[in-house]
Amino acid sequence: MRKLIPSPWHGFCLFFIASMPADYGSELVFSYDEMFLTARLPAEALGLWAIALVLERRTIAAFALAVTAMALYPLIGAVSLSMVLLQTTPRVKWWTVFLVALAVFTIIELPAFPSLHLYPFDPQWRELVRYNATNVFPTLWTLNAWSKACWAIALPVILYSTERPDNRRLWSNLALLGVAGVAICTVADVIGQDALWIQLQTWRTLWLLTVMQWPAAVVLIRGSGRTRPMLIWLLALRWVLLDIGGGIIALYIAVTLLVDLRRDSSPSHAVRFGAIPVRFRNMLIGASLLSAPIWLLWQMGYHYGRVLYSGRTLEFNVSWLELAVHTRLVIELVAILIVLNLARDRIRITSLYLLLAVLFAFAVVNFDQRSAVAKIVEARVDHPDLAPFGGLVPAGGVVYWDGRPEEVLYPWLLMKTSSYFSAFQAGGIIFHRRTTLEVIRRFGRIKLDEQASRPPRKAGAADGELTLSHCRLRMRGSPDSPSRSFNIWTSSPSL
């Protein structure tokens, strides 16, 4: 980051990147409430390191780190590798290549060319997947999800339009990754003929843009804080209102600046969003005062949702600290740390160390927030006692685990037999046609409703009779874990 931002600003950027993880898509993943161990964060760290190295012209090391990130988490690492490739090939007009490729891709995906579809998406299968996995279809995204996507793309476009030419390639490539990822999956969704492009989830390129918004914000403030105060104020308002569409307006501002740059490359185009006119000052102040409580209410909503649907185990639970760490209120905490870090008097320096000590203790005590069952499963994956339900399931039976979501055993552990079903995990296996139809059929049998997990339509005929028996199950290897009930339906042998 030192190549892009001088000291001490690069340190402040790392504060923000570490404290505010990538929030993109329609899954509200901001808090990283992962129930099992994940390679996402290490892959993101390696990817950012690779980009920092490529800015320092250490190309071989950058490629090595990007490939390592891809090995850890393919979706995350592929974005980093693409960014390194774009940065090391400046002579290629990648925007032109992308536009041509997008046009060709759109034509290939049309229904008129079925032989070119790699993984055909027939109407019945597509209808079921769209109904059960809405987050992977951009046309089903909420306003909140689209606002975050537009915001992530807007910042590099604004910097491309306002920054010095020496850094424009970086911001251009960053914007290209975001636009390409969203465009490809949106075209695939709208045309709806090939499941492969939906499965690839190319919209996940937004993770890099979302993390890079903090270096982008620092560069923008340092470069345009004095010459474009109105632009900075407007973008700050858009960020505060990000949850209700502020990012879309930010993208409109970015496009306006880009059009100005294309029309006139002389310094005169910099006047737009410059000094704040007196007649607009009171309007901006009023808008800021109205936006603050809206922003605060959204963060409180995120916090209560996290508490209500928590799948974690906390050894040391402080509600207000959880609120400050796992919502966008963390920006206030980081700002306090930065201010204290810049201080020179003893009181504030002591306060900085005390605050860091509290946060460090909180992080160490709550480092492993997985549920007790998840810890057992991940530590003893190959233990024979963890074979699905210990042989209690009769041949042809269906097991429906109705425990809390954090106690659901993941498919790669329990799908070793054909008798397991979990509604909570159905989305993770829904991209195989046969599995999708089987999962939906089993869920209908379990719920005694053939239309369960299906779009509203005329009810189908019943398929076989069900005999319900009730059992108790205790997770083997965990004397402290509570007993959970599960139901066994004895049904047709095809199950």
mmCIF file of N, CA and C in Angstrom, residues 331-441:
data_model
loop_
_atom_site.group_PDB
_atom_site.id
_atom_site.type_symbol
_atom_site.label_atom_id
_atom_site.label_comp_id
_atom_site.label_asym_id
_atom_site.label_seq_id
_atom_site.Cartn_x
_atom_site.Cartn_y
_atom_site.Cartn_z
ATOM 1 N N ILE A 331 -16.562 1.752 11.935
ATOM 2 C CA ILE A 331 -15.845 2.908 11.398
ATOM 3 C C ILE A 331 -15.585 3.929 12.497
ATOM 4 N N GLU A 332 -16.516 4.022 13.463
ATOM 5 C CA GLU A 332 -16.306 4.928 14.588
ATOM 6 C C GLU A 332 -15.155 4.441 15.457
ATOM 7 N N LEU A 333 -15.100 3.136 15.681
ATOM 8 C CA LEU A 333 -14.031 2.567 16.500
ATOM 9 C C LEU A 333 -12.672 2.769 15.849
ATOM 10 N N VAL A 334 -12.600 2.542 14.545
ATOM 11 C CA VAL A 334 -11.339 2.731 13.827
ATOM 12 C C VAL A 334 -10.939 4.199 13.840
ATOM 13 N N ALA A 335 -11.912 5.097 13.679
ATOM 14 C CA ALA A 335 -11.612 6.534 13.715
ATOM 15 C C ALA A 335 -11.031 6.936 15.069
ATOM 16 N N ILE A 336 -11.581 6.377 16.144
ATOM 17 C CA ILE A 336 -11.051 6.673 17.484
ATOM 18 C C ILE A 336 -9.614 6.181 17.609
ATOM 19 N N LEU A 337 -9.344 4.982 17.110
ATOM 20 C CA LEU A 337 -7.979 4.448 17.164
ATOM 21 C C LEU A 337 -7.011 5.326 16.382
ATOM 22 N N ILE A 338 -7.447 5.815 15.229
ATOM 23 C CA ILE A 338 -6.579 6.661 14.409
ATOM 24 C C ILE A 338 -6.290 7.974 15.119
ATOM 25 N N VAL A 339 -7.334 8.590 15.695
ATOM 26 C CA VAL A 339 -7.149 9.863 16.406
ATOM 27 C C VAL A 339 -6.212 9.677 17.591
ATOM 28 N N LEU A 340 -6.410 8.613 18.359
ATOM 29 C CA LEU A 340 -5.535 8.355 19.501
ATOM 30 C C LEU A 340 -4.110 8.052 19.051
ATOM 31 N N ASN A 341 -3.961 7.407 17.913
ATOM 32 C CA ASN A 341 -2.631 7.090 17.399
ATOM 33 C C ASN A 341 -1.867 8.341 16.992
ATOM 34 N N LEU A 342 -2.604 9.365 16.547
ATOM 35 C CA LEU A 342 -1.970 10.617 16.143
ATOM 36 C C LEU A 342 -1.674 11.536 17.323
ATOM 37 N N ALA A 343 -2.188 11.182 18.502
ATOM 38 C CA ALA A 343 -2.026 12.042 19.671
ATOM 39 C C ALA A 343 -0.596 11.989 20.199
ATOM 40 N N ARG A 344 -0.247 13.015 20.937
ATOM 41 C CA ARG A 344 1.096 13.097 21.503
ATOM 42 C C ARG A 344 1.095 13.226 23.030
ATOM 43 N N ASP A 345 -0.059 13.532 23.642
ATOM 44 C CA ASP A 345 -0.075 13.660 25.098
ATOM 45 C C ASP A 345 -0.265 12.286 25.746
ATOM 46 N N ARG A 346 0.165 12.169 26.992
ATOM 47 C CA ARG A 346 0.223 10.872 27.657
ATOM 48 C C ARG A 346 -1.160 10.253 27.878
ATOM 49 N N ILE A 347 -2.137 11.089 28.175
ATOM 50 C CA ILE A 347 -3.465 10.556 28.486
ATOM 51 C C ILE A 347 -4.038 9.811 27.288
ATOM 52 N N ARG A 348 -3.964 10.432 26.112
ATOM 53 C CA ARG A 348 -4.536 9.795 24.931
ATOM 54 C C ARG A 348 -3.688 8.613 24.459
ATOM 55 N N ILE A 349 -2.382 8.695 24.634
ATOM 56 C CA ILE A 349 -1.537 7.547 24.282
ATOM 57 C C ILE A 349 -1.850 6.360 25.187
ATOM 58 N N THR A 350 -2.027 6.632 26.483
ATOM 59 C CA THR A 350 -2.410 5.568 27.416
ATOM 60 C C THR A 350 -3.777 4.994 27.062
ATOM 61 N N SER A 351 -4.707 5.879 26.671
ATOM 62 C CA SER A 351 -6.047 5.426 26.275
ATOM 63 C C SER A 351 -5.977 4.521 25.053
ATOM 64 N N LEU A 352 -5.090 4.846 24.126
ATOM 65 C CA LEU A 352 -4.928 4.013 22.932
ATOM 66 C C LEU A 352 -4.500 2.605 23.313
ATOM 67 N N TYR A 353 -3.494 2.498 24.172
ATOM 68 C CA TYR A 353 -3.000 1.177 24.556
ATOM 69 C C TYR A 353 -4.045 0.394 25.354
ATOM 70 N N LEU A 354 -4.803 1.088 26.198
ATOM 71 C CA LEU A 354 -5.852 0.411 26.958
ATOM 72 C C LEU A 354 -6.943 -0.121 26.028
ATOM 73 N N LEU A 355 -7.348 0.699 25.051
ATOM 74 C CA LEU A 355 -8.384 0.277 24.108
ATOM 75 C C LEU A 355 -7.905 -0.902 23.267
ATOM 76 N N LEU A 356 -6.658 -0.836 22.810
ATOM 77 C CA LEU A 356 -6.105 -1.953 22.039
ATOM 78 C C LEU A 356 -6.030 -3.222 22.883
ATOM 79 N N ALA A 357 -5.694 -3.070 24.166
ATOM 80 C CA ALA A 357 -5.621 -4.234 25.051
ATOM 81 C C ALA A 357 -6.996 -4.869 25.232
ATOM 82 N N VAL A 358 -8.034 -4.033 25.385
ATOM 83 C CA VAL A 358 -9.399 -4.555 25.533
ATOM 84 C C VAL A 358 -9.821 -5.305 24.277
ATOM 85 N N LEU A 359 -9.576 -4.706 23.108
ATOM 86 C CA LEU A 359 -9.947 -5.352 21.849
ATOM 87 C C LEU A 359 -9.165 -6.645 21.640
ATOM 88 N N PHE A 360 -7.885 -6.628 22.006
ATOM 89 C CA PHE A 360 -7.070 -7.829 21.850
ATOM 90 C C PHE A 360 -7.577 -8.947 22.761
ATOM 91 N N ALA A 361 -7.896 -8.592 24.009
ATOM 92 C CA ALA A 361 -8.418 -9.599 24.936
ATOM 93 C C ALA A 361 -9.749 -10.153 24.440
ATOM 94 N N PHE A 362 -10.603 -9.280 23.941
ATOM 95 C CA PHE A 362 -11.901 -9.706 23.404
ATOM 96 C C PHE A 362 -11.714 -10.662 22.230
ATOM 97 N N ALA A 363 -10.741 -10.341 21.358
ATOM 98 C CA ALA A 363 -10.494 -11.178 20.184
ATOM 99 C C ALA A 363 -9.906 -12.530 20.576
ATOM 100 N N VAL A 364 -8.985 -12.540 21.530
ATOM 101 C CA VAL A 364 -8.353 -13.798 21.937
ATOM 102 C C VAL A 364 -9.367 -14.726 22.602
ATOM 103 N N VAL A 365 -10.161 -14.172 23.510
ATOM 104 C CA VAL A 365 -11.132 -14.996 24.236
ATOM 105 C C VAL A 365 -12.181 -15.567 23.292
ATOM 106 N N ASN A 366 -12.607 -14.746 22.320
ATOM 107 C CA ASN A 366 -13.662 -15.170 21.390
ATOM 108 C C ASN A 366 -13.108 -15.541 20.019
ATOM 109 N N PHE A 367 -11.858 -15.971 19.968
ATOM 110 C CA PHE A 367 -11.241 -16.248 18.667
ATOM 111 C C PHE A 367 -11.993 -17.338 17.913
ATOM 112 N N ASP A 368 -12.317 -18.426 18.590
ATOM 113 C CA ASP A 368 -13.035 -19.540 17.965
ATOM 114 C C ASP A 368 -14.502 -19.439 18.367
ATOM 115 N N GLN A 369 -15.337 -18.944 17.450
ATOM 116 C CA GLN A 369 -16.743 -18.718 17.757
ATOM 117 C C GLN A 369 -17.650 -19.795 17.160
ATOM 118 N N ARG A 370 -17.082 -20.916 16.755
ATOM 119 C CA ARG A 370 -17.916 -21.997 16.229
ATOM 120 C C ARG A 370 -18.737 -22.632 17.349
ATOM 121 N N SER A 371 -19.858 -23.217 16.985
ATOM 122 C CA SER A 371 -20.664 -23.924 17.968
ATOM 123 C C SER A 371 -19.918 -25.172 18.435
ATOM 124 N N ALA A 372 -20.347 -25.712 19.575
ATOM 125 C CA ALA A 372 -19.677 -26.891 20.129
ATOM 126 C C ALA A 372 -19.736 -28.067 19.168
ATOM 127 N N VAL A 373 -20.873 -28.249 18.515
ATOM 128 C CA VAL A 373 -21.013 -29.366 17.579
ATOM 129 C C VAL A 373 -20.093 -29.182 16.381
ATOM 130 N N ALA A 374 -19.999 -27.958 15.872
ATOM 131 C CA ALA A 374 -19.134 -27.699 14.722
ATOM 132 C C ALA A 374 -17.676 -27.990 15.062
ATOM 133 N N LYS A 375 -17.261 -27.638 16.266
ATOM 134 C CA LYS A 375 -15.882 -27.900 16.671
ATOM 135 C C LYS A 375 -15.600 -29.403 16.699
ATOM 136 N N ILE A 376 -16.549 -30.166 17.209
ATOM 137 C CA ILE A 376 -16.360 -31.617 17.271
ATOM 138 C C ILE A 376 -16.263 -32.202 15.873
ATOM 139 N N VAL A 377 -17.174 -31.778 15.011
ATOM 140 C CA VAL A 377 -17.221 -32.331 13.660
ATOM 141 C C VAL A 377 -15.943 -32.017 12.904
ATOM 142 N N GLU A 378 -15.473 -30.774 12.990
ATOM 143 C CA GLU A 378 -14.287 -30.395 12.228
ATOM 144 C C GLU A 378 -13.028 -31.026 12.797
ATOM 145 N N ALA A 379 -12.996 -31.276 14.084
ATOM 146 C CA ALA A 379 -11.808 -31.864 14.691
ATOM 147 C C ALA A 379 -11.745 -33.373 14.478
ATOM 148 N N ARG A 380 -12.910 -34.015 14.235
ATOM 149 C CA ARG A 380 -12.938 -35.473 14.173
ATOM 150 C C ARG A 380 -13.724 -35.934 12.951
ATOM 151 N N VAL A 381 -13.388 -35.364 11.807
ATOM 152 C CA VAL A 381 -14.128 -35.664 10.585
ATOM 153 C C VAL A 381 -14.104 -37.155 10.261
ATOM 154 N N ASP A 382 -12.957 -37.807 10.467
ATOM 155 C CA ASP A 382 -12.804 -39.203 10.062
ATOM 156 C C ASP A 382 -13.092 -40.200 11.185
ATOM 157 N N HIS A 383 -13.579 -39.725 12.306
ATOM 158 C CA HIS A 383 -13.832 -40.627 13.424
ATOM 159 C C HIS A 383 -15.001 -41.552 13.089
ATOM 160 N N PRO A 384 -14.850 -42.860 13.310
ATOM 161 C CA PRO A 384 -15.925 -43.792 12.925
ATOM 162 C C PRO A 384 -17.241 -43.527 13.644
ATOM 163 N N ASP A 385 -17.175 -42.974 14.867
ATOM 164 C CA ASP A 385 -18.411 -42.707 15.599
ATOM 165 C C ASP A 385 -19.234 -41.582 14.977
ATOM 166 N N LEU A 386 -18.606 -40.828 14.077
ATOM 167 C CA LEU A 386 -19.333 -39.733 13.438
ATOM 168 C C LEU A 386 -19.958 -40.153 12.121
ATOM 169 N N ALA A 387 -19.979 -41.455 11.830
ATOM 170 C CA ALA A 387 -20.694 -41.923 10.645
ATOM 171 C C ALA A 387 -22.153 -41.502 10.788
ATOM 172 N N PRO A 388 -22.783 -41.113 9.699
ATOM 173 C CA PRO A 388 -24.122 -40.525 9.795
ATOM 174 C C PRO A 388 -25.098 -41.357 10.623
ATOM 175 N N PHE A 389 -25.441 -40.825 11.774
ATOM 176 C CA PHE A 389 -26.476 -41.379 12.636
ATOM 177 C C PHE A 389 -26.181 -42.800 13.114
ATOM 178 N N GLY A 390 -24.934 -43.198 13.067
ATOM 179 C CA GLY A 390 -24.509 -44.449 13.683
ATOM 180 C C GLY A 390 -25.267 -45.685 13.244
ATOM 181 N N GLY A 391 -25.705 -45.738 11.997
ATOM 182 C CA GLY A 391 -26.403 -46.914 11.498
ATOM 183 C C GLY A 391 -27.834 -47.036 11.966
ATOM 184 N N LEU A 392 -28.395 -45.979 12.550
ATOM 185 C CA LEU A 392 -29.772 -46.034 13.030
ATOM 186 C C LEU A 392 -30.797 -45.875 11.916
ATOM 187 N N VAL A 393 -30.356 -45.456 10.749
ATOM 188 C CA VAL A 393 -31.284 -45.192 9.658
ATOM 189 C C VAL A 393 -31.526 -46.470 8.873
ATOM 190 N N PRO A 394 -32.750 -46.926 8.750
ATOM 191 C CA PRO A 394 -33.024 -48.141 7.976
ATOM 192 C C PRO A 394 -32.861 -47.891 6.491
ATOM 193 N N ALA A 395 -32.693 -48.943 5.752
ATOM 194 C CA ALA A 395 -32.553 -48.819 4.303
ATOM 195 C C ALA A 395 -33.785 -48.145 3.716
ATOM 196 N N GLY A 396 -33.548 -47.167 2.856
ATOM 197 C CA GLY A 396 -34.656 -46.459 2.233
ATOM 198 C C GLY A 396 -35.249 -45.369 3.098
ATOM 199 N N GLY A 397 -34.621 -45.036 4.228
ATOM 200 C CA GLY A 397 -35.156 -44.006 5.105
ATOM 201 C C GLY A 397 -34.631 -42.632 4.754
ATOM 202 N N VAL A 398 -35.364 -41.605 5.167
ATOM 203 C CA VAL A 398 -34.940 -40.219 4.986
ATOM 204 C C VAL A 398 -34.739 -39.610 6.359
ATOM 205 N N VAL A 399 -33.603 -39.005 6.595
ATOM 206 C CA VAL A 399 -33.333 -38.362 7.870
ATOM 207 C C VAL A 399 -33.446 -36.855 7.705
ATOM 208 N N TYR A 400 -34.240 -36.244 8.551
ATOM 209 C CA TYR A 400 -34.371 -34.785 8.548
ATOM 210 C C TYR A 400 -33.887 -34.268 9.895
ATOM 211 N N TRP A 401 -32.774 -33.568 9.873
ATOM 212 C CA TRP A 401 -32.186 -33.042 11.102
ATOM 213 C C TRP A 401 -32.807 -31.687 11.387
ATOM 214 N N ASP A 402 -33.568 -31.599 12.493
ATOM 215 C CA ASP A 402 -34.321 -30.374 12.768
ATOM 216 C C ASP A 402 -33.708 -29.565 13.899
ATOM 217 N N GLY A 403 -32.402 -29.723 14.123
ATOM 218 C CA GLY A 403 -31.740 -28.946 15.155
ATOM 219 C C GLY A 403 -31.532 -27.507 14.740
ATOM 220 N N ARG A 404 -30.884 -26.751 15.606
ATOM 221 C CA ARG A 404 -30.565 -25.364 15.273
ATOM 222 C C ARG A 404 -29.613 -25.337 14.078
ATOM 223 N N PRO A 405 -29.627 -24.241 13.305
ATOM 224 C CA PRO A 405 -28.775 -24.196 12.103
ATOM 225 C C PRO A 405 -27.312 -24.480 12.380
ATOM 226 N N GLU A 406 -26.784 -24.010 13.534
ATOM 227 C CA GLU A 406 -25.362 -24.227 13.772
ATOM 228 C C GLU A 406 -25.056 -25.681 14.113
ATOM 229 N N GLU A 407 -26.095 -26.492 14.361
ATOM 230 C CA GLU A 407 -25.886 -27.895 14.674
ATOM 231 C C GLU A 407 -26.113 -28.795 13.465
ATOM 232 N N VAL A 408 -26.365 -28.193 12.325
ATOM 233 C CA VAL A 408 -26.542 -28.979 11.109
ATOM 234 C C VAL A 408 -25.179 -29.443 10.619
ATOM 235 N N LEU A 409 -25.026 -30.729 10.366
ATOM 236 C CA LEU A 409 -23.762 -31.256 9.874
ATOM 237 C C LEU A 409 -23.690 -31.062 8.372
ATOM 238 N N TYR A 410 -22.576 -30.584 7.909
ATOM 239 C CA TYR A 410 -22.465 -30.176 6.510
ATOM 240 C C TYR A 410 -22.563 -31.363 5.557
ATOM 241 N N PRO A 411 -23.015 -31.133 4.313
ATOM 242 C CA PRO A 411 -23.232 -32.229 3.359
ATOM 243 C C PRO A 411 -22.013 -33.105 3.124
ATOM 244 N N TRP A 412 -20.793 -32.521 3.148
ATOM 245 C CA TRP A 412 -19.639 -33.363 2.837
ATOM 246 C C TRP A 412 -19.381 -34.378 3.964
ATOM 247 N N LEU A 413 -20.073 -34.243 5.094
ATOM 248 C CA LEU A 413 -19.980 -35.245 6.149
ATOM 249 C C LEU A 413 -21.139 -36.233 6.090
ATOM 250 N N LEU A 414 -22.340 -35.712 5.875
ATOM 251 C CA LEU A 414 -23.510 -36.571 5.959
ATOM 252 C C LEU A 414 -24.052 -37.026 4.616
ATOM 253 N N MET A 415 -23.646 -36.390 3.532
ATOM 254 C CA MET A 415 -24.108 -36.852 2.230
ATOM 255 C C MET A 415 -23.345 -38.100 1.780
ATOM 256 N N LYS A 416 -22.547 -38.683 2.691
ATOM 257 C CA LYS A 416 -21.908 -39.965 2.386
ATOM 258 C C LYS A 416 -22.964 -41.052 2.199
ATOM 259 N N THR A 417 -24.135 -40.841 2.738
ATOM 260 C CA THR A 417 -25.242 -41.768 2.512
ATOM 261 C C THR A 417 -26.340 -41.012 1.787
ATOM 262 N N SER A 418 -27.226 -41.761 1.158
ATOM 263 C CA SER A 418 -28.300 -41.129 0.394
ATOM 264 C C SER A 418 -29.508 -40.830 1.257
ATOM 265 N N SER A 419 -29.375 -40.972 2.571
ATOM 266 C CA SER A 419 -30.539 -40.860 3.439
ATOM 267 C C SER A 419 -30.611 -39.531 4.186
ATOM 268 N N TYR A 420 -29.699 -38.612 3.894
ATOM 269 C CA TYR A 420 -29.639 -37.378 4.677
ATOM 270 C C TYR A 420 -30.259 -36.214 3.931
ATOM 271 N N PHE A 421 -30.981 -35.381 4.659
ATOM 272 C CA PHE A 421 -31.501 -34.144 4.087
ATOM 273 C C PHE A 421 -31.456 -33.042 5.135
ATOM 274 N N SER A 422 -31.048 -31.855 4.735
ATOM 275 C CA SER A 422 -31.084 -30.682 5.593
ATOM 276 C C SER A 422 -31.575 -29.504 4.780
ATOM 277 N N ALA A 423 -32.679 -28.929 5.190
ATOM 278 C CA ALA A 423 -33.198 -27.763 4.472
ATOM 279 C C ALA A 423 -32.209 -26.611 4.544
ATOM 280 N N PHE A 424 -31.485 -26.514 5.671
ATOM 281 C CA PHE A 424 -30.540 -25.419 5.860
ATOM 282 C C PHE A 424 -29.404 -25.467 4.851
ATOM 283 N N GLN A 425 -29.009 -26.683 4.444
ATOM 284 C CA GLN A 425 -27.886 -26.836 3.536
ATOM 285 C C GLN A 425 -28.291 -27.145 2.101
ATOM 286 N N ALA A 426 -29.595 -27.150 1.823
ATOM 287 C CA ALA A 426 -30.039 -27.516 0.477
ATOM 288 C C ALA A 426 -29.462 -26.593 -0.582
ATOM 289 N N GLY A 427 -29.283 -25.305 -0.241
ATOM 290 C CA GLY A 427 -28.755 -24.356 -1.219
ATOM 291 C C GLY A 427 -27.356 -24.695 -1.684
ATOM 292 N N GLY A 428 -26.572 -25.384 -0.846
ATOM 293 C CA GLY A 428 -25.207 -25.697 -1.218
ATOM 294 C C GLY A 428 -25.072 -26.841 -2.199
ATOM 295 N N ILE A 429 -26.130 -27.628 -2.381
ATOM 296 C CA ILE A 429 -26.049 -28.767 -3.297
ATOM 297 C C ILE A 429 -27.072 -28.645 -4.408
ATOM 298 N N ILE A 430 -27.630 -27.476 -4.583
ATOM 299 C CA ILE A 430 -28.770 -27.324 -5.475
ATOM 300 C C ILE A 430 -28.353 -27.137 -6.931
ATOM 301 N N PHE A 431 -27.059 -27.019 -7.198
ATOM 302 C CA PHE A 431 -26.638 -26.747 -8.567
ATOM 303 C C PHE A 431 -26.364 -28.006 -9.388
ATOM 304 N N HIS A 432 -26.724 -29.143 -8.860
ATOM 305 C CA HIS A 432 -26.714 -30.355 -9.662
ATOM 306 C C HIS A 432 -28.172 -30.718 -9.892
ATOM 307 N N ARG A 433 -28.552 -30.921 -11.153
ATOM 308 C CA ARG A 433 -29.978 -31.056 -11.453
ATOM 309 C C ARG A 433 -30.626 -32.218 -10.707
ATOM 310 N N ARG A 434 -29.989 -33.368 -10.768
ATOM 311 C CA ARG A 434 -30.571 -34.546 -10.123
ATOM 312 C C ARG A 434 -30.672 -34.345 -8.618
ATOM 313 N N THR A 435 -29.616 -33.775 -8.032
ATOM 314 C CA THR A 435 -29.633 -33.524 -6.594
ATOM 315 C C THR A 435 -30.696 -32.500 -6.235
ATOM 316 N N THR A 436 -30.829 -31.465 -7.056
ATOM 317 C CA THR A 436 -31.839 -30.446 -6.797
ATOM 318 C C THR A 436 -33.232 -31.062 -6.721
ATOM 319 N N LEU A 437 -33.583 -31.834 -7.737
ATOM 320 C CA LEU A 437 -34.912 -32.438 -7.774
ATOM 321 C C LEU A 437 -35.115 -33.411 -6.614
ATOM 322 N N GLU A 438 -34.046 -34.140 -6.254
ATOM 323 C CA GLU A 438 -34.158 -35.095 -5.151
ATOM 324 C C GLU A 438 -34.310 -34.371 -3.817
ATOM 325 N N VAL A 439 -33.546 -33.297 -3.620
ATOM 326 C CA VAL A 439 -33.640 -32.529 -2.381
ATOM 327 C C VAL A 439 -35.038 -31.945 -2.222
ATOM 328 N N ILE A 440 -35.556 -31.367 -3.291
ATOM 329 C CA ILE A 440 -36.889 -30.776 -3.225
ATOM 330 C C ILE A 440 -37.940 -31.857 -2.962
ATOM 331 N N ARG A 441 -37.781 -33.021 -3.584
ATOM 332 C CA ARG A 441 -38.743 -34.107 -3.377
ATOM 333 C C ARG A 441 -38.715 -34.592 -1.932
#
